[in-house]
Coordinates of N, CA and C in Angstrom, one line a residue:
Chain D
X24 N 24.5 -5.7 0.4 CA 23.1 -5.2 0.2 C 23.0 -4.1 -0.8
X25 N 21.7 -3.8 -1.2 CA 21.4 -2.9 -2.3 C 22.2 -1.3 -1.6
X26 N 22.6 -0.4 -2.2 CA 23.0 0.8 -2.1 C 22.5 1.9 -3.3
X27 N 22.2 3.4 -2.8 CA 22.2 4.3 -3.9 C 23.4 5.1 -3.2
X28 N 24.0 5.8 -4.0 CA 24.9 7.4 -3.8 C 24.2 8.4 -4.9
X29 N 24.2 9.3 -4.1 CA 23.7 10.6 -5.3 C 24.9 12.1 -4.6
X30 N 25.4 12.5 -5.9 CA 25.9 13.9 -5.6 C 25.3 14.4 -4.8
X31 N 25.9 14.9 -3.6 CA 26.1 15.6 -2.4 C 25.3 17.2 -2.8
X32 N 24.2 17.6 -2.4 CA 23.9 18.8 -2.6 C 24.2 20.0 -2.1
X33 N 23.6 21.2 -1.3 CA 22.7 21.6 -2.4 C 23.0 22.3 -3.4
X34 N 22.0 21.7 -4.8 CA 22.8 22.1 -6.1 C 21.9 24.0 -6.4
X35 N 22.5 25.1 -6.6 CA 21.9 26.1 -7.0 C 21.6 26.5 -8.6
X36 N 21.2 26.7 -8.8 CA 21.3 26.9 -10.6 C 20.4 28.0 -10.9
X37 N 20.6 28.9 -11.9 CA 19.8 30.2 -12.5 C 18.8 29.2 -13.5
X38 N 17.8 29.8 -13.7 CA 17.0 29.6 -14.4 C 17.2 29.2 -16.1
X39 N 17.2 28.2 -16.8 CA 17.4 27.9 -17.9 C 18.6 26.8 -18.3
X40 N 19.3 26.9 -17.1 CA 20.9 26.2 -16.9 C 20.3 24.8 -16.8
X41 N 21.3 24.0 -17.4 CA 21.3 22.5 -17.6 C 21.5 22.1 -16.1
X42 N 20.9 21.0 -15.6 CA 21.2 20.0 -14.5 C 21.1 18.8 -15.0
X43 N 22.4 18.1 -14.2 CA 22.7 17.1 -13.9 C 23.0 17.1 -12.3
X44 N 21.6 15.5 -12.1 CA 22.4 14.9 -10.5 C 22.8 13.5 -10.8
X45 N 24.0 13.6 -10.3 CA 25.0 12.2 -10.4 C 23.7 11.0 -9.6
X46 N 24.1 9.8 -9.7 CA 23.4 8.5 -9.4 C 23.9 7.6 -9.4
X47 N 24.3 6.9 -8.5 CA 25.2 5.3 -8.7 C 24.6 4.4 -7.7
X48 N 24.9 3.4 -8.2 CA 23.6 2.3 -7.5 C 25.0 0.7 -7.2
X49 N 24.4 0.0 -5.9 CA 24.9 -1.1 -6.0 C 24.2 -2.1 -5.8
X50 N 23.5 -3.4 -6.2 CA 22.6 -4.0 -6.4 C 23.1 -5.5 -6.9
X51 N 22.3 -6.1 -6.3 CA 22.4 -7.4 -6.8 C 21.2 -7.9 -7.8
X52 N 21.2 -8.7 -9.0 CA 19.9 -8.9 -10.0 C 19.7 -7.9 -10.5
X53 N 18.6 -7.6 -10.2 CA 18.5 -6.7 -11.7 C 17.4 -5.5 -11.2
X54 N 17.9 -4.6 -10.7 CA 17.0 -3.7 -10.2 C 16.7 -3.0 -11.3
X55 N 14.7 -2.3 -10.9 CA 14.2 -1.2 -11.4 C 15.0 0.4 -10.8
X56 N 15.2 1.2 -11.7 CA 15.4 2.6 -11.1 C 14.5 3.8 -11.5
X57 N 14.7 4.5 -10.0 CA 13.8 5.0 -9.9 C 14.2 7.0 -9.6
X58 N 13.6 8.0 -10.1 CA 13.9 9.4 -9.5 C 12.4 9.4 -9.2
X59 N 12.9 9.9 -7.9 CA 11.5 10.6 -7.1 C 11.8 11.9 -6.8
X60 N 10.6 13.1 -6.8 CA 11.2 14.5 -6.6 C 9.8 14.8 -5.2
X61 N 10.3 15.4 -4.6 CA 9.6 16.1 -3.3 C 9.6 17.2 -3.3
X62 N 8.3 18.2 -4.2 CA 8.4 19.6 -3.6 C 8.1 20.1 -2.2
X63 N 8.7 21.1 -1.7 CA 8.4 22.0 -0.3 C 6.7 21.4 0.4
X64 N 7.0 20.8 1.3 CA 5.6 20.8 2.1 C 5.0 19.4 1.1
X65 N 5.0 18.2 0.7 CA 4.3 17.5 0.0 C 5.4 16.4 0.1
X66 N 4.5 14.7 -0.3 CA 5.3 13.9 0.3 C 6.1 13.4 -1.3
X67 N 6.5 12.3 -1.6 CA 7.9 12.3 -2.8 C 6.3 11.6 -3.9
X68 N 6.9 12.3 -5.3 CA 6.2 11.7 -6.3 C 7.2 11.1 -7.3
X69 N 6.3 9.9 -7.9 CA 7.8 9.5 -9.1 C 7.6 10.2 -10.3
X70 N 8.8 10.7 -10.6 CA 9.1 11.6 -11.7 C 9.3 10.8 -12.7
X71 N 10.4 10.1 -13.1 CA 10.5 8.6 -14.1 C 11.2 7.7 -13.7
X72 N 11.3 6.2 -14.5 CA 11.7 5.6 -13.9 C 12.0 4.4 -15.4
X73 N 13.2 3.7 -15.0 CA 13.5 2.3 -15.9 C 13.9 1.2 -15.5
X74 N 13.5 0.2 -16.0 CA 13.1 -1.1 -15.5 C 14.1 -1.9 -16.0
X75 N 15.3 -1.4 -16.9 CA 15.8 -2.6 -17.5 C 17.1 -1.8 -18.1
X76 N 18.4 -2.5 -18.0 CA 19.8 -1.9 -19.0 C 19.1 -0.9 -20.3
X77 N 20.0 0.5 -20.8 CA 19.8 0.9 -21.6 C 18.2 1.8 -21.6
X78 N 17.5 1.7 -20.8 CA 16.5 1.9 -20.9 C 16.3 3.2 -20.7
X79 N 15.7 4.6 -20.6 CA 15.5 5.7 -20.8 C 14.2 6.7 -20.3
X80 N 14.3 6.5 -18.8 CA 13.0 7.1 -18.2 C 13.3 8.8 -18.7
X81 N 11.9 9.5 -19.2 CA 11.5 10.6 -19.8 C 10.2 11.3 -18.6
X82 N 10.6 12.3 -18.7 CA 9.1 12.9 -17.9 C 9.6 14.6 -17.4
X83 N 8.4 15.0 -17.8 CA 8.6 16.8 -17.7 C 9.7 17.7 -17.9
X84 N 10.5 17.1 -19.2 CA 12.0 17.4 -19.6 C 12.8 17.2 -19.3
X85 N 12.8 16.4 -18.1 CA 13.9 15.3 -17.6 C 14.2 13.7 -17.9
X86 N 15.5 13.6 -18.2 CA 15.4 12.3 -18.4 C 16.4 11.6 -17.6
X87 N 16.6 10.2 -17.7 CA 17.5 9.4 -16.7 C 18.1 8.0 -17.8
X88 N 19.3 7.6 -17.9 CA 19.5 6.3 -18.9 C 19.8 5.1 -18.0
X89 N 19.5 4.2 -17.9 CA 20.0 2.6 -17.2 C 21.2 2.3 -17.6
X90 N 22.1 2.9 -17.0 CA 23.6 1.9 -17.3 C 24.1 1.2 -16.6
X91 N 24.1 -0.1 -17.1 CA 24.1 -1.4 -16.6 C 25.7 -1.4 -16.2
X92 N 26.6 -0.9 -17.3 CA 28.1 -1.2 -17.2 C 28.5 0.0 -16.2
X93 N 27.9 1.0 -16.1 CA 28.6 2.2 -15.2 C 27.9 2.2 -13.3
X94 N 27.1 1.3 -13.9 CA 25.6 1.1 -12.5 C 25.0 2.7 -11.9
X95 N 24.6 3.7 -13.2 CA 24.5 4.7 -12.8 C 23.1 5.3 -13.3
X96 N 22.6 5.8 -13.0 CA 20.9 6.9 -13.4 C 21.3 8.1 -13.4
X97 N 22.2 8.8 -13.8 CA 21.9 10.1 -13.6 C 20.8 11.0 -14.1
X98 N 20.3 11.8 -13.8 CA 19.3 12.6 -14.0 C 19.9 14.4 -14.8
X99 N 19.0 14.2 -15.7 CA 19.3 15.7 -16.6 C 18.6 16.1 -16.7
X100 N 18.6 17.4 -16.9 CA 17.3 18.7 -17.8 C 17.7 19.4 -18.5
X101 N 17.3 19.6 -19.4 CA 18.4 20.7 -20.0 C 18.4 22.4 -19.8
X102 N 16.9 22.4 -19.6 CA 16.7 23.9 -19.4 C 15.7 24.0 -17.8
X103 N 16.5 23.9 -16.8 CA 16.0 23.9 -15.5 C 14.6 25.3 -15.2
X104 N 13.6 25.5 -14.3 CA 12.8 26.4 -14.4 C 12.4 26.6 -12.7
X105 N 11.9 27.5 -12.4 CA 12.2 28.2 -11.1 C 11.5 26.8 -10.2
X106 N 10.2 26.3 -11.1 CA 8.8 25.1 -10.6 C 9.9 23.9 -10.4
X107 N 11.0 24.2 -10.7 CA 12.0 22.7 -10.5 C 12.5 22.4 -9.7
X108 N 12.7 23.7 -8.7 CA 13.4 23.8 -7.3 C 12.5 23.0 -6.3
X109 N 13.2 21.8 -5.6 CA 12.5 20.5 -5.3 C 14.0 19.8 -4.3
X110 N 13.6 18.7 -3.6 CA 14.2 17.5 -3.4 C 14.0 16.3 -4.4
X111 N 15.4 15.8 -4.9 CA 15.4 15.2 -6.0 C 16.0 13.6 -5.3
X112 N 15.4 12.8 -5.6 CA 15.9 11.3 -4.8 C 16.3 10.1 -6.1
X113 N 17.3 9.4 -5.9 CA 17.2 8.4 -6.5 C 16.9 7.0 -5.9
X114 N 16.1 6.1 -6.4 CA 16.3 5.0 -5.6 C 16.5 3.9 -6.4
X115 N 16.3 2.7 -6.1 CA 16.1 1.1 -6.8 C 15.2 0.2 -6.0
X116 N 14.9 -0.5 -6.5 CA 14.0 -1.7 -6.0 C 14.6 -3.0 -6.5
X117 N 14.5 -4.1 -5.9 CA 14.9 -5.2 -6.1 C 14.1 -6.1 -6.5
X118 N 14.5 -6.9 -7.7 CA 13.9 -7.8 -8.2 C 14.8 -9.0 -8.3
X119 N 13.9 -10.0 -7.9 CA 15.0 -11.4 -7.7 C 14.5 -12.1 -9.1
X120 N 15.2 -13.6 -9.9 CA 15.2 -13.8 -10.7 C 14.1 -14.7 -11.3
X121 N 14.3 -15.0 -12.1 CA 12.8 -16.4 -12.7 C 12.2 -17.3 -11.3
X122 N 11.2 -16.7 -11.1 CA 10.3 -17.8 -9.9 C 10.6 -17.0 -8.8
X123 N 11.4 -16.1 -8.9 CA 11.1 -15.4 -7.4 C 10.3 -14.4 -7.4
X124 N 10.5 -13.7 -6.1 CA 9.1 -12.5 -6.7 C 9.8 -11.0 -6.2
X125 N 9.3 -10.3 -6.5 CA 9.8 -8.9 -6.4 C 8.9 -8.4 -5.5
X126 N 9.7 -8.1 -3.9 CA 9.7 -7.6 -2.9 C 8.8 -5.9 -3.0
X127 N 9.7 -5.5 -3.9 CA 9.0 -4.1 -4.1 C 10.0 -3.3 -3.3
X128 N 10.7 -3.1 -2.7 CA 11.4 -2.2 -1.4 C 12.1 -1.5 -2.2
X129 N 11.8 -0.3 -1.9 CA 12.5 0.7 -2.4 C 14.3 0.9 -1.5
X130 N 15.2 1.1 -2.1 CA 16.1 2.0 -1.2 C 17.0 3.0 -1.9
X131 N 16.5 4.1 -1.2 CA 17.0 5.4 -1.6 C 18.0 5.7 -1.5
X132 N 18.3 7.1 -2.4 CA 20.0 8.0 -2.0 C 19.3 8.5 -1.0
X133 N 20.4 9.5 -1.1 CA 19.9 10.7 1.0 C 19.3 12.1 0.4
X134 N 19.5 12.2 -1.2 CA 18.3 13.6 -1.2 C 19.2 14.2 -2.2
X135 N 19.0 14.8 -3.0 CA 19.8 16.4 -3.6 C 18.7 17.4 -3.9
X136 N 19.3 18.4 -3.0 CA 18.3 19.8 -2.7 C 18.9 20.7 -4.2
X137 N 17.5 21.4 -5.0 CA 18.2 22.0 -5.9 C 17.4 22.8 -5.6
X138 N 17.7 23.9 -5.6 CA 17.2 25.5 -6.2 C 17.6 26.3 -7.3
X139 N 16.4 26.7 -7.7 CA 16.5 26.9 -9.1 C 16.1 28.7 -9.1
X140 N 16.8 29.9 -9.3 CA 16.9 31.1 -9.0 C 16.5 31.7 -10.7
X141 N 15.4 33.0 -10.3 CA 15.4 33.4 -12.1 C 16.1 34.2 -12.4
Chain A
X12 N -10.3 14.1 -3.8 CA -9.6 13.2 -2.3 C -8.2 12.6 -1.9
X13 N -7.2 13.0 -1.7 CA -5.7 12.1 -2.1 C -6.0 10.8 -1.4
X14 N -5.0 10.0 -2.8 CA -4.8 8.7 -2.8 C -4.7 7.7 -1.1
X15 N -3.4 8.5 -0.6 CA -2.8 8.3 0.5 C -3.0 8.9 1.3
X16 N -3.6 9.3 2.2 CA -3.8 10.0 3.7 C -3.0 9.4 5.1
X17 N -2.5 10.9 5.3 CA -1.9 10.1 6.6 C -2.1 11.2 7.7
X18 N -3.1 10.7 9.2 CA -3.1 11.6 9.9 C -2.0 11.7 11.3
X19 N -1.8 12.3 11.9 CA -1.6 13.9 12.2 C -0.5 14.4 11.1
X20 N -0.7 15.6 10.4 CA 0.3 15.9 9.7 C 1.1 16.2 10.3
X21 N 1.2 17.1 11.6 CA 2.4 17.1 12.7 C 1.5 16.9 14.1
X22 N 2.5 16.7 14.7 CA 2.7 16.4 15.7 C 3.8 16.4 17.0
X23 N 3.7 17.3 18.0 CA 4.8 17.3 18.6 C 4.3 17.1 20.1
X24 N 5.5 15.8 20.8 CA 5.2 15.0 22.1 C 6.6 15.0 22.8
X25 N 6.1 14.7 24.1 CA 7.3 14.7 24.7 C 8.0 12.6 25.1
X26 N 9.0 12.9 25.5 CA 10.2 11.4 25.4 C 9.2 10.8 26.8
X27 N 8.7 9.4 26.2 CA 8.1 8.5 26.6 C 6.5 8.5 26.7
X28 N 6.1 9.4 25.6 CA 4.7 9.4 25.3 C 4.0 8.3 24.1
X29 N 3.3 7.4 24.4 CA 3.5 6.9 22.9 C 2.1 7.2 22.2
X30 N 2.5 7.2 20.3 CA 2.4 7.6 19.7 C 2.3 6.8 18.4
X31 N 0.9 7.2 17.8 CA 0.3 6.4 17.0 C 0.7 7.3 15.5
X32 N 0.9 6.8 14.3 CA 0.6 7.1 13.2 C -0.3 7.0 12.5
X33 N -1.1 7.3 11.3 CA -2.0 6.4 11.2 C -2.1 6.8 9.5
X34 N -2.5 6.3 8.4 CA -2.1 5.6 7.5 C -3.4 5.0 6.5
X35 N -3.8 5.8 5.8 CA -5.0 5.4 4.8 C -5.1 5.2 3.1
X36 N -5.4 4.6 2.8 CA -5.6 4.7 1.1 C -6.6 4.3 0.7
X37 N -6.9 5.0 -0.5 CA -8.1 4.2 -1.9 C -7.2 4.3 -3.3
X38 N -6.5 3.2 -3.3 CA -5.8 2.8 -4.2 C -6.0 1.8 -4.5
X39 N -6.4 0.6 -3.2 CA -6.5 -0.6 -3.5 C -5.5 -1.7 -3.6
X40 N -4.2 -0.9 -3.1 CA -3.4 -1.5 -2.9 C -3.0 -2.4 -2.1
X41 N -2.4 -4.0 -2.2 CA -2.0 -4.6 -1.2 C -1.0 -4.3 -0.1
X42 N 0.3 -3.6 -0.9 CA 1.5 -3.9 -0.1 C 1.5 -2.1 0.6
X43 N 1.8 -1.9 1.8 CA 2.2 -0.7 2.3 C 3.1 -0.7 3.3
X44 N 3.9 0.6 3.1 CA 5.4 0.9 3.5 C 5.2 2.0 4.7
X45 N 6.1 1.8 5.6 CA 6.4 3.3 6.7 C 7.9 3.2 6.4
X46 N 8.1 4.6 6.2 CA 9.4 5.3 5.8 C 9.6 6.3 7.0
X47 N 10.7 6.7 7.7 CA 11.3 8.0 7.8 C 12.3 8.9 7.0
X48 N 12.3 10.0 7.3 CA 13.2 11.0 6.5 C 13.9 11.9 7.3
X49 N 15.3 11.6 7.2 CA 15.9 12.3 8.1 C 17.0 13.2 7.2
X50 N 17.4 14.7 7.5 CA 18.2 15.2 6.3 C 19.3 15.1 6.2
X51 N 19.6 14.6 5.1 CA 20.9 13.9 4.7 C 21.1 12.8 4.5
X52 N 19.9 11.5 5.2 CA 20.1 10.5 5.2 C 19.1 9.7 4.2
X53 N 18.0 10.5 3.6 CA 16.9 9.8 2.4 C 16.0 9.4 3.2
X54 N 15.2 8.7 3.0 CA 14.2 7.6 3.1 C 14.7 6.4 3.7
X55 N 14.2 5.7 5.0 CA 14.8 4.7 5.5 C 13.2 3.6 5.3
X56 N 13.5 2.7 5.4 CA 12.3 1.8 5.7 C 12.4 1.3 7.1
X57 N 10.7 1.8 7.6 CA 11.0 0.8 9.0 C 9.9 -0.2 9.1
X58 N 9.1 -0.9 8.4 CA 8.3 -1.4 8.5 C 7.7 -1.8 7.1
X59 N 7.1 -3.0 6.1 CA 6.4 -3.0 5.3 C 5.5 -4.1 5.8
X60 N 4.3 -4.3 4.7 CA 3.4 -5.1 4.5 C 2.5 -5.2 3.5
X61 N 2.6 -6.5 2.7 CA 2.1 -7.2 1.6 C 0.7 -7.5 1.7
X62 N 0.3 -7.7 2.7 CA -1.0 -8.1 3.0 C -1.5 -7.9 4.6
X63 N -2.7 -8.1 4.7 CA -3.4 -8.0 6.0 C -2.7 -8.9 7.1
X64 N -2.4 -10.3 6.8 CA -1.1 -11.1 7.9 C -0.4 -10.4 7.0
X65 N 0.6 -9.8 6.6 CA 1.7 -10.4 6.8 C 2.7 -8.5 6.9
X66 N 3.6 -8.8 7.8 CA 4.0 -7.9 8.6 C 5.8 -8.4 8.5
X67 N 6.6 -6.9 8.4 CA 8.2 -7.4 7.7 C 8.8 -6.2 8.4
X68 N 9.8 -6.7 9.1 CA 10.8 -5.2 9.8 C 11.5 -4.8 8.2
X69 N 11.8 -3.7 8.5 CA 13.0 -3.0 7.5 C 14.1 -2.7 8.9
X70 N 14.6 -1.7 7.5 CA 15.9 -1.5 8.0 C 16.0 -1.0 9.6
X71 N 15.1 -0.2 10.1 CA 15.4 0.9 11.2 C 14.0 0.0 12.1
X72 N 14.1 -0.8 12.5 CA 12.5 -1.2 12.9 C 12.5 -1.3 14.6
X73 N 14.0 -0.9 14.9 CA 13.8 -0.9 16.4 C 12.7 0.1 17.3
X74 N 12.1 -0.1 18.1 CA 11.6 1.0 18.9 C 10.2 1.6 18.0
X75 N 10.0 0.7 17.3 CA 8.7 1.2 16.2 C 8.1 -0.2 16.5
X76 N 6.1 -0.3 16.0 CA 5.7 -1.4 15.9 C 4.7 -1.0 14.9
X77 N 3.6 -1.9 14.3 CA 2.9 -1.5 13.1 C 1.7 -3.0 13.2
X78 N 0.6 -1.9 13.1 CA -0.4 -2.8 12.9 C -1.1 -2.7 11.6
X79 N -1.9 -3.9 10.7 CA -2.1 -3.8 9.6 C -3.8 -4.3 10.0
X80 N -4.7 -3.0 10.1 CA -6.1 -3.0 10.4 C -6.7 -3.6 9.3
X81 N -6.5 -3.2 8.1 CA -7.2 -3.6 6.9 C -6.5 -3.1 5.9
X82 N -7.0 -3.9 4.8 CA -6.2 -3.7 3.4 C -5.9 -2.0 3.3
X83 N -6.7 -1.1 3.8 CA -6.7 0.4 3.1 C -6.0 1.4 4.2
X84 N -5.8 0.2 5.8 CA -5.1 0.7 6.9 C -4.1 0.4 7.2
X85 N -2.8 1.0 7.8 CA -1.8 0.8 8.4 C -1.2 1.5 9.1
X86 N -0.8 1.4 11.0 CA -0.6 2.1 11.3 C 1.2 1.9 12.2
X87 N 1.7 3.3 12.1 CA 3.3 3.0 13.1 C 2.9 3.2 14.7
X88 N 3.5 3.1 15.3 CA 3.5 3.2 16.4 C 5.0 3.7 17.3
X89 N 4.6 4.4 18.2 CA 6.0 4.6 19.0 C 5.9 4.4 20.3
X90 N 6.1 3.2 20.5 CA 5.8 2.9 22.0 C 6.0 3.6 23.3
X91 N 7.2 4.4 23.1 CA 8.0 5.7 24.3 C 8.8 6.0 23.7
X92 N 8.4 7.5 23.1 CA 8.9 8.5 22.3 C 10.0 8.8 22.5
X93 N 11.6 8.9 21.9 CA 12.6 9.6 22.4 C 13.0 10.6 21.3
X94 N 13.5 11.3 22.0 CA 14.1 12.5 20.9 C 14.9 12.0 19.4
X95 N 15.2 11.1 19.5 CA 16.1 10.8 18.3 C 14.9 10.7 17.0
X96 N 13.9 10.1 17.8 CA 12.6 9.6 16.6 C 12.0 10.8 16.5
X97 N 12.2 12.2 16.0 CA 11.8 13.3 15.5 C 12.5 12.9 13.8
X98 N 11.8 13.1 13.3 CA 11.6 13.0 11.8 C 10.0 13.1 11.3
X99 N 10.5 12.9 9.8 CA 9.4 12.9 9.3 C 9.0 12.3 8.7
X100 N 8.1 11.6 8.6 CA 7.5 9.9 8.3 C 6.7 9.7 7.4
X101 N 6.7 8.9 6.5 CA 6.0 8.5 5.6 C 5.3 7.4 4.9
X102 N 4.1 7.4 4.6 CA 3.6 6.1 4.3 C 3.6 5.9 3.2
X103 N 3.6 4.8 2.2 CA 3.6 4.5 0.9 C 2.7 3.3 0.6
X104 N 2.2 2.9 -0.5 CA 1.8 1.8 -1.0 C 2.4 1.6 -2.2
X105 N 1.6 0.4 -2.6 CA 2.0 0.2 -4.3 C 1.1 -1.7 -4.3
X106 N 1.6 -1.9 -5.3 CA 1.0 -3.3 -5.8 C 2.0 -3.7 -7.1
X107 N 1.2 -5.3 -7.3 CA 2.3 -5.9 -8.7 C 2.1 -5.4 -9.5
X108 N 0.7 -4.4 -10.0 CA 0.4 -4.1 -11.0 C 1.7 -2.7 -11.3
X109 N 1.9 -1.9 -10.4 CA 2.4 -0.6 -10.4 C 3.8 -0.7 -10.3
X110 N 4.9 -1.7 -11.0 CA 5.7 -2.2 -11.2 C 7.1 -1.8 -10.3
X111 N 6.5 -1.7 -9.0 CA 7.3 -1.2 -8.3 C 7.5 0.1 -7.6
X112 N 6.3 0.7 -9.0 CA 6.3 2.2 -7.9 C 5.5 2.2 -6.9
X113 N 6.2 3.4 -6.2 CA 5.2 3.5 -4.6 C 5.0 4.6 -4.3
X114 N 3.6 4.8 -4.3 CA 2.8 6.5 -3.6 C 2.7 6.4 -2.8
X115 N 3.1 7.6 -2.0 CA 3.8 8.1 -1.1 C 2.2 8.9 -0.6
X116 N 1.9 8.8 0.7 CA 1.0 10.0 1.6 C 2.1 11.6 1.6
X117 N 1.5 12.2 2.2 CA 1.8 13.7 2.6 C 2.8 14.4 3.3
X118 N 3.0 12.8 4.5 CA 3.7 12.9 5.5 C 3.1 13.3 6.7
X119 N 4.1 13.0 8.0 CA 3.8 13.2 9.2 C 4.8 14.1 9.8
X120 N 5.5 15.0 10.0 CA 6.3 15.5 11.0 C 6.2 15.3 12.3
X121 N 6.7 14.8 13.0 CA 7.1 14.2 14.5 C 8.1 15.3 14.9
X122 N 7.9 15.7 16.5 CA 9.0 16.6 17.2 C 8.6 15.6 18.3
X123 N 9.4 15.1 19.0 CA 9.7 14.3 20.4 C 10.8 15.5 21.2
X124 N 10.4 15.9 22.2 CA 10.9 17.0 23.0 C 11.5 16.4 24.0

């Protein structure tokens, strides 16, 4: 069945410092991937996401790459900011092939708690 | 007005009380999801639905049930509450058009005592 792993948190970081959260996925076909972040008190929003090998989800100075040969998303920023301190998720969705249809079901990692200190 | 509403935002009952979730949108979406979240373990699915029939266990769907009122309703249910089902719960939707993504409600916090 589908799987995510994400680096074990929680990650602390001073303000300005690069982040990276690790991301590896196991899947069958050809999944969408997805980062979702959950600030304090509020339910998960999608941050970005890519649909396809190579592909390059962008959004609020974070980015993520589709690597098809490594089966990984990791997520970066380069210059982290205090508003970033969050629960950070990765997940996939499954999509089956020509004539089937795409379920939609998300399955998630288990969370990476970051705080971000000024 | 947010998208996704989900009431009681908490709630706390005691083991064998049962217990309704309940589950709203104006999105217009067909398909909607109940999630729990427990820490350390992500987002589990216990329940989806594509449409008004049609109703699909996930992963964790024991000891849970779900009824699908109308396109903009969906509710969990806890038939007799036990302490293990404290978490915190979540509803989602989405459709074909939103290629998979899924909005997420506010959540519910559950304490079973």
């Amino acid at each position: 069945g589908n799987s995510v792993t994400q680096m074990e948190g929680p990650v602390t970081l001073s303000e300005e410092a690069f982040l990276t959260i690790n991301c590896t996925y196991t899947a069958t076909g050809y999944p969408s991937l997805f980062w979702y972040v959950q600030y304090p008190g509020e339910g998960l929003q999608l941050l970005l996401k890519a649909t396809k090998a190579d592909d390059k989800g962008s959004n609020k100075g974070f980015e993520a790459t589709y690597r098809k040969e490594t089966t990984s998303f990791h997520l970066e920023k380069g210059s982290v900011q205090v508003s970033d301190s969050a629960v950070y998720f990765c997940a996939l969705s499954d999509h089956l092939g020509a004539g089937g249809t795409s379920y939609g079901k998300l399955t998630f990692g288990q969370g990476t708690i970051l705080t971000v200190h000024p | 007005d947010a998208d996704v509403t989900q009431t009681p935002r908490n709630r706390i009952t005691k083991t064998g009380k049962r217990i309704m979730l309940e589950c709203s949108q104006t999105k217009g979406h067909d398909r909607m999801y109940w999630y729990r979240q427990d820490p350390g373990l992500g987002l589990r699915l216990i329940y989806y639905s594509f449409d008004v029939k049609d109703i699909n266990k996930g992963e964790i769907s024991d000891g849970y049930s779900v009824s699908r009122q109308a396109q903009a309703k969906f509710s969990l249910s806890l038939e007799s509450a036990i302490p293990n089902q404290t978490a915190l719960y979540f509803c989602a939707t989405s459709d074909l058009t939103s290629n998979n993504e899924q909005f997420f409600g506010p959540g519910t916090r559950l304490t079973v005592l």
